[in-house]
Amino acid sequence: MSEVPPTRMNQQVFKGKKKAAESGHKLLKKKADALKVKFRDYAKMIAETKGNMASDATTAFFSLTQAEYAAGNFKQKVAEGTLTARVRVGAGIDNVAGVKLPVFTLYETGGVADNQSLGLIGGGKKVVAVREKFTVFLAQLIKLASLQTSFVTLDEAMKVTNRRVNALENVTIPKIQLVLDYIDRELDELEREDFTRLKLVQGKKEEQEAATRAAVAAAAAEEDSTTEAKEVEVNQDEDMTANFDAQDDEDVVF
């Protein structure tokens, strides 16, 4: 804090920093709340998808067992086929509060299904049922993969956001507040020093004015006393002349 000069300009700068930090904290808090809500939704969907996958997997593999029983072991024939993909997985992005979450989607390529001759001798319906069951199971599997990947990405984003929120709340904003308190204390101390200095200057001026007034009063009093003394002398001279009578002294010849 001692590195920051306690000036009005720095006070305004740090007030702006505090306001920006509080605004950022508020936005990150809202983002963290939105991510938390989405995180819970993803956790619920993952639990539901896993529950559905258990039954879909059981149904699909039981249907495969029935097809093998009806049409024989056709795994070798399937492996020897061209294996042209009828479905593919596409990747997209879902934006949740500024966080980009990967989303996997299943789409059909429009290709013709291979091994159409499977089950001609017997068990054709079972083979078709197996294909349908595993298509549903594959869709659930891709959905679960998308949810799991988004869940992990969302968890990392939540950790980063919470760390930022905690850093702003417990480190950045208190540090800025400490600097502002330091600047306020120093500015108050400077104001008190200026006030004390002004009081001293004013006291000195008042003393000088009082001394000047006293000197003027003393000079005026001295002038008044001098004037009175002169008036007394003049009056005495006038009295002596007025009391003199020429007839009282016969020897005096005019």
GROMACS .gro file of C-alpha atoms in nm:
model
  254
    1MET     CA    1   0.000   0.000   0.000
    2SER     CA    2   0.290   0.235   0.066
    3GLU     CA    3   0.376   0.211  -0.304
    4VAL     CA    4   0.047   0.381  -0.391
    5PRO     CA    5   0.065   0.761  -0.354
    6PRO     CA    6  -0.233   0.880  -0.146
    7THR     CA    7  -0.379   1.124  -0.398
    8ARG     CA    8  -0.731   1.204  -0.514
    9MET     CA    9  -0.651   1.068  -0.859
   10ASN     CA   10  -0.543   0.730  -0.720
   11GLN     CA   11  -0.852   0.727  -0.502
   12GLN     CA   12  -1.074   0.766  -0.808
   13VAL     CA   13  -0.871   0.502  -0.997
   14PHE     CA   14  -0.908   0.245  -0.722
   15LYS     CA   15  -1.275   0.326  -0.680
   16GLY     CA   16  -1.316   0.244  -1.049
   17LYS     CA   17  -1.121  -0.079  -1.001
   18LYS     CA   18  -1.339  -0.175  -0.708
   19LYS     CA   19  -1.656  -0.106  -0.904
   20ALA     CA   20  -1.529  -0.313  -1.197
   21ALA     CA   21  -1.428  -0.597  -0.964
   22GLU     CA   22  -1.769  -0.595  -0.795
   23SER     CA   23  -1.944  -0.598  -1.134
   24GLY     CA   24  -1.724  -0.886  -1.249
   25HIS     CA   25  -1.790  -1.072  -0.926
   26LYS     CA   26  -2.164  -1.029  -0.972
   27LEU     CA   27  -2.153  -1.154  -1.332
   28LEU     CA   28  -1.930  -1.450  -1.243
   29LYS     CA   29  -2.162  -1.534  -0.954
   30LYS     CA   30  -2.457  -1.543  -1.192
   31LYS     CA   31  -2.255  -1.754  -1.435
   32ALA     CA   32  -2.162  -1.995  -1.157
   33ASP     CA   33  -2.528  -2.027  -1.056
   34ALA     CA   34  -2.633  -2.092  -1.418
   35LEU     CA   35  -2.360  -2.354  -1.458
   36LYS     CA   36  -2.463  -2.516  -1.131
   37VAL     CA   37  -2.824  -2.545  -1.249
   38LYS     CA   38  -2.710  -2.690  -1.583
   39PHE     CA   39  -2.472  -2.924  -1.401
   40ARG     CA   40  -2.758  -3.066  -1.197
   41ASP     CA   41  -2.969  -3.107  -1.510
   42TYR     CA   42  -2.689  -3.298  -1.681
   43ALA     CA   43  -2.640  -3.518  -1.374
   44LYS     CA   44  -3.012  -3.599  -1.373
   45MET     CA   45  -3.015  -3.674  -1.748
   46ILE     CA   46  -2.707  -3.895  -1.714
   47ALA     CA   47  -2.873  -4.094  -1.437
   48GLU     CA   48  -3.190  -4.135  -1.644
   49THR     CA   49  -2.995  -4.230  -1.959
   50LYS     CA   50  -2.791  -4.488  -1.770
   51GLY     CA   51  -3.110  -4.635  -1.629
   52ASN     CA   52  -3.261  -4.658  -1.978
   53MET     CA   53  -2.940  -4.799  -2.121
   54ALA     CA   54  -2.947  -5.087  -1.876
   55SER     CA   55  -3.284  -5.204  -2.003
   56ASP     CA   56  -3.195  -5.129  -2.369
   57ALA     CA   57  -2.871  -5.325  -2.344
   58THR     CA   58  -3.048  -5.618  -2.183
   59THR     CA   59  -3.317  -5.617  -2.454
   60ALA     CA   60  -3.063  -5.582  -2.739
   61PHE     CA   61  -2.834  -5.863  -2.629
   62PHE     CA   62  -3.126  -6.088  -2.545
   63SER     CA   63  -3.262  -6.021  -2.896
   64LEU     CA   64  -2.916  -6.110  -3.036
   65THR     CA   65  -2.926  -6.439  -2.851
   66GLN     CA   66  -3.272  -6.512  -2.993
   67ALA     CA   67  -3.155  -6.425  -3.347
   68GLU     CA   68  -2.852  -6.653  -3.315
   69TYR     CA   69  -3.073  -6.930  -3.193
   70ALA     CA   70  -3.316  -6.881  -3.485
   71ALA     CA   71  -3.074  -6.797  -3.771
   72GLY     CA   72  -2.757  -6.959  -3.645
   73ASN     CA   73  -2.425  -6.790  -3.578
   74PHE     CA   74  -2.417  -6.511  -3.839
   75LYS     CA   75  -2.138  -6.301  -3.683
   76GLN     CA   76  -1.885  -6.433  -3.935
   77LYS     CA   77  -2.108  -6.333  -4.228
   78VAL     CA   78  -2.152  -5.985  -4.087
   79ALA     CA   79  -1.774  -5.948  -4.042
   80GLU     CA   80  -1.716  -6.056  -4.403
   81GLY     CA   81  -1.953  -5.788  -4.541
   82THR     CA   82  -1.857  -5.446  -4.680
   83LEU     CA   83  -1.958  -5.281  -4.350
   84THR     CA   84  -2.081  -4.955  -4.505
   85ALA     CA   85  -2.181  -4.713  -4.230
   86ARG     CA   86  -2.552  -4.636  -4.222
   87VAL     CA   87  -2.522  -4.397  -3.927
   88ARG     CA   88  -2.254  -4.150  -3.825
   89VAL     CA   89  -2.186  -3.929  -3.525
   90GLY     CA   90  -2.179  -3.553  -3.569
   91ALA     CA   91  -2.020  -3.309  -3.323
   92GLY     CA   92  -2.178  -2.978  -3.229
   93ILE     CA   93  -2.141  -2.712  -2.963
   94ASP     CA   94  -2.388  -2.599  -2.699
   95ASN     CA   95  -2.322  -2.260  -2.539
   96VAL     CA   96  -2.417  -2.245  -2.172
   97ALA     CA   97  -2.333  -1.912  -2.000
   98GLY     CA   98  -2.032  -1.864  -2.225
   99VAL     CA   99  -1.908  -2.222  -2.183
  100LYS     CA  100  -1.891  -2.426  -2.503
  101LEU     CA  101  -2.009  -2.781  -2.441
  102PRO     CA  102  -1.955  -3.058  -2.701
  103VAL     CA  103  -2.272  -3.227  -2.822
  104PHE     CA  104  -2.276  -3.554  -3.019
  105THR     CA  105  -2.569  -3.631  -3.248
  106LEU     CA  106  -2.659  -3.941  -3.447
  107TYR     CA  107  -2.757  -3.905  -3.812
  108GLU     CA  108  -2.818  -4.150  -4.094
  109THR     CA  109  -2.600  -4.148  -4.404
  110GLY     CA  110  -2.870  -4.298  -4.628
  111GLY     CA  111  -2.661  -4.605  -4.708
  112VAL     CA  112  -2.821  -4.941  -4.782
  113ALA     CA  113  -2.800  -5.197  -4.505
  114ASP     CA  114  -2.554  -5.476  -4.574
  115ASN     CA  115  -2.622  -5.847  -4.539
  116GLN     CA  116  -2.983  -5.826  -4.645
  117SER     CA  117  -2.970  -6.199  -4.709
  118LEU     CA  118  -2.925  -6.281  -4.346
  119GLY     CA  119  -3.214  -6.479  -4.208
  120LEU     CA  120  -3.353  -6.595  -4.541
  121ILE     CA  121  -3.331  -6.954  -4.431
  122GLY     CA  122  -3.483  -6.872  -4.096
  123GLY     CA  123  -3.489  -6.612  -3.823
  124GLY     CA  124  -3.522  -6.312  -4.056
  125LYS     CA  125  -3.756  -6.129  -3.822
  126LYS     CA  126  -3.521  -6.187  -3.532
  127VAL     CA  127  -3.229  -6.043  -3.729
  128VAL     CA  128  -3.432  -5.731  -3.817
  129ALA     CA  129  -3.531  -5.698  -3.452
  130VAL     CA  130  -3.166  -5.722  -3.349
  131ARG     CA  131  -3.076  -5.444  -3.594
  132GLU     CA  132  -3.350  -5.218  -3.456
  133LYS     CA  133  -3.267  -5.291  -3.093
  134PHE     CA  134  -2.899  -5.218  -3.139
  135THR     CA  135  -2.979  -4.899  -3.332
  136VAL     CA  136  -3.177  -4.775  -3.031
  137PHE     CA  137  -2.898  -4.888  -2.799
  138LEU     CA  138  -2.641  -4.704  -3.013
  139ALA     CA  139  -2.848  -4.384  -2.996
  140GLN     CA  140  -2.862  -4.411  -2.617
  141LEU     CA  141  -2.487  -4.477  -2.605
  142ILE     CA  142  -2.410  -4.165  -2.815
  143LYS     CA  143  -2.645  -3.960  -2.601
  144LEU     CA  144  -2.468  -4.081  -2.287
  145ALA     CA  145  -2.128  -4.001  -2.439
  146SER     CA  146  -2.246  -3.650  -2.522
  147LEU     CA  147  -2.385  -3.598  -2.172
  148GLN     CA  148  -2.073  -3.736  -2.005
  149THR     CA  149  -1.840  -3.519  -2.213
  150SER     CA  150  -2.051  -3.208  -2.149
  151PHE     CA  151  -2.069  -3.300  -1.781
  152VAL     CA  152  -1.690  -3.318  -1.748
  153THR     CA  153  -1.643  -2.994  -1.944
  154LEU     CA  154  -1.906  -2.823  -1.731
  155ASP     CA  155  -1.742  -2.947  -1.413
  156GLU     CA  156  -1.407  -2.797  -1.518
  157ALA     CA  157  -1.575  -2.468  -1.614
  158MET     CA  158  -1.752  -2.458  -1.276
  159LYS     CA  159  -1.424  -2.509  -1.092
  160VAL     CA  160  -1.255  -2.229  -1.287
  161THR     CA  161  -1.553  -1.995  -1.237
  162ASN     CA  162  -1.572  -2.068  -0.864
  163ARG     CA  163  -1.199  -2.006  -0.828
  164ARG     CA  164  -1.240  -1.670  -0.999
  165VAL     CA  165  -1.539  -1.582  -0.781
  166ASN     CA  166  -1.348  -1.674  -0.465
  167ALA     CA  167  -1.040  -1.483  -0.583
  168LEU     CA  168  -1.244  -1.169  -0.646
  169GLU     CA  169  -1.441  -1.205  -0.326
  170ASN     CA  170  -1.157  -1.297  -0.088
  171VAL     CA  171  -0.844  -1.147  -0.247
  172THR     CA  172  -0.894  -0.879  -0.512
  173ILE     CA  173  -1.183  -0.676  -0.365
  174PRO     CA  174  -1.046  -0.680  -0.005
  175LYS     CA  175  -0.702  -0.575  -0.134
  176ILE     CA  176  -0.854  -0.283  -0.328
  177GLN     CA  177  -1.058  -0.190  -0.020
  178LEU     CA  178  -0.743  -0.188   0.194
  179VAL     CA  179  -0.576   0.048  -0.053
  180LEU     CA  180  -0.883   0.275  -0.050
  181ASP     CA  181  -0.886   0.277   0.331
  182TYR     CA  182  -0.516   0.365   0.332
  183ILE     CA  183  -0.570   0.650   0.086
  184ASP     CA  184  -0.868   0.779   0.288
  185ARG     CA  185  -0.664   0.777   0.610
  186GLU     CA  186  -0.374   0.958   0.448
  187LEU     CA  187  -0.602   1.216   0.287
  188ASP     CA  188  -0.779   1.276   0.618
  189GLU     CA  189  -0.442   1.321   0.788
  190LEU     CA  190  -0.336   1.568   0.519
  191GLU     CA  191  -0.662   1.759   0.563
  192ARG     CA  192  -0.607   1.776   0.939
  193GLU     CA  193  -0.252   1.900   0.884
  194ASP     CA  194  -0.376   2.164   0.642
  195PHE     CA  195  -0.646   2.268   0.888
  196THR     CA  196  -0.390   2.295   1.170
  197ARG     CA  197  -0.156   2.493   0.945
  198LEU     CA  198  -0.437   2.730   0.848
  199LYS     CA  199  -0.530   2.775   1.214
  200LEU     CA  200  -0.169   2.862   1.299
  201VAL     CA  201  -0.147   3.106   1.009
  202GLN     CA  202  -0.475   3.262   1.111
  203GLY     CA  203  -0.356   3.288   1.471
  204LYS     CA  204  -0.037   3.458   1.358
  205LYS     CA  205  -0.236   3.703   1.147
  206GLU     CA  206  -0.466   3.779   1.438
  207GLU     CA  207  -0.166   3.840   1.666
  208GLN     CA  208  -0.012   4.072   1.409
  209GLU     CA  209  -0.340   4.257   1.366
  210ALA     CA  210  -0.379   4.286   1.743
  211ALA     CA  211  -0.022   4.418   1.773
  212THR     CA  212  -0.085   4.664   1.491
  213ARG     CA  213  -0.406   4.785   1.655
  214ALA     CA  214  -0.224   4.820   1.988
  215ALA     CA  215   0.055   5.019   1.824
  216VAL     CA  216  -0.196   5.243   1.649
  217ALA     CA  217  -0.386   5.293   1.973
  218ALA     CA  218  -0.063   5.373   2.160
  219ALA     CA  219   0.041   5.620   1.893
  220ALA     CA  220  -0.301   5.783   1.902
  221ALA     CA  221  -0.291   5.803   2.281
  222GLU     CA  222   0.058   5.956   2.273
  223GLU     CA  223  -0.056   6.210   2.014
  224ASP     CA  224  -0.358   6.296   2.225
  225SER     CA  225  -0.141   6.348   2.534
  226THR     CA  226   0.101   6.568   2.339
  227THR     CA  227  -0.187   6.777   2.205
  228GLU     CA  228  -0.331   6.817   2.555
  229ALA     CA  229   0.006   6.926   2.691
  230LYS     CA  230   0.038   7.190   2.421
  231GLU     CA  231  -0.312   7.316   2.493
  232VAL     CA  232  -0.229   7.343   2.864
  233GLU     CA  233   0.085   7.549   2.791
  234VAL     CA  234  -0.109   7.781   2.561
  235ASN     CA  235  -0.377   7.829   2.825
  236GLN     CA  236  -0.116   7.909   3.090
  237ASP     CA  237   0.041   8.173   2.862
  238GLU     CA  238  -0.297   8.328   2.801
  239ASP     CA  239  -0.372   8.340   3.174
  240MET     CA  240  -0.044   8.513   3.253
  241THR     CA  241  -0.112   8.782   2.991
  242ALA     CA  242  -0.467   8.826   3.100
  243ASN     CA  243  -0.371   8.873   3.468
  244PHE     CA  244  -0.113   9.142   3.391
  245ASP     CA  245  -0.231   9.505   3.461
  246ALA     CA  246  -0.007   9.800   3.362
  247GLN     CA  247  -0.153  10.035   3.624
  248ASP     CA  248  -0.035   9.819   3.908
  249ASP     CA  249   0.328   9.900   3.821
  250GLU     CA  250   0.384  10.281   3.812
  251ASP     CA  251   0.748  10.243   3.726
  252VAL     CA  252   0.679  10.081   3.397
  253VAL     CA  253   0.681  10.346   3.121
  254PHE     CA  254   0.524  10.269   2.789
   0.00000   0.00000   0.00000
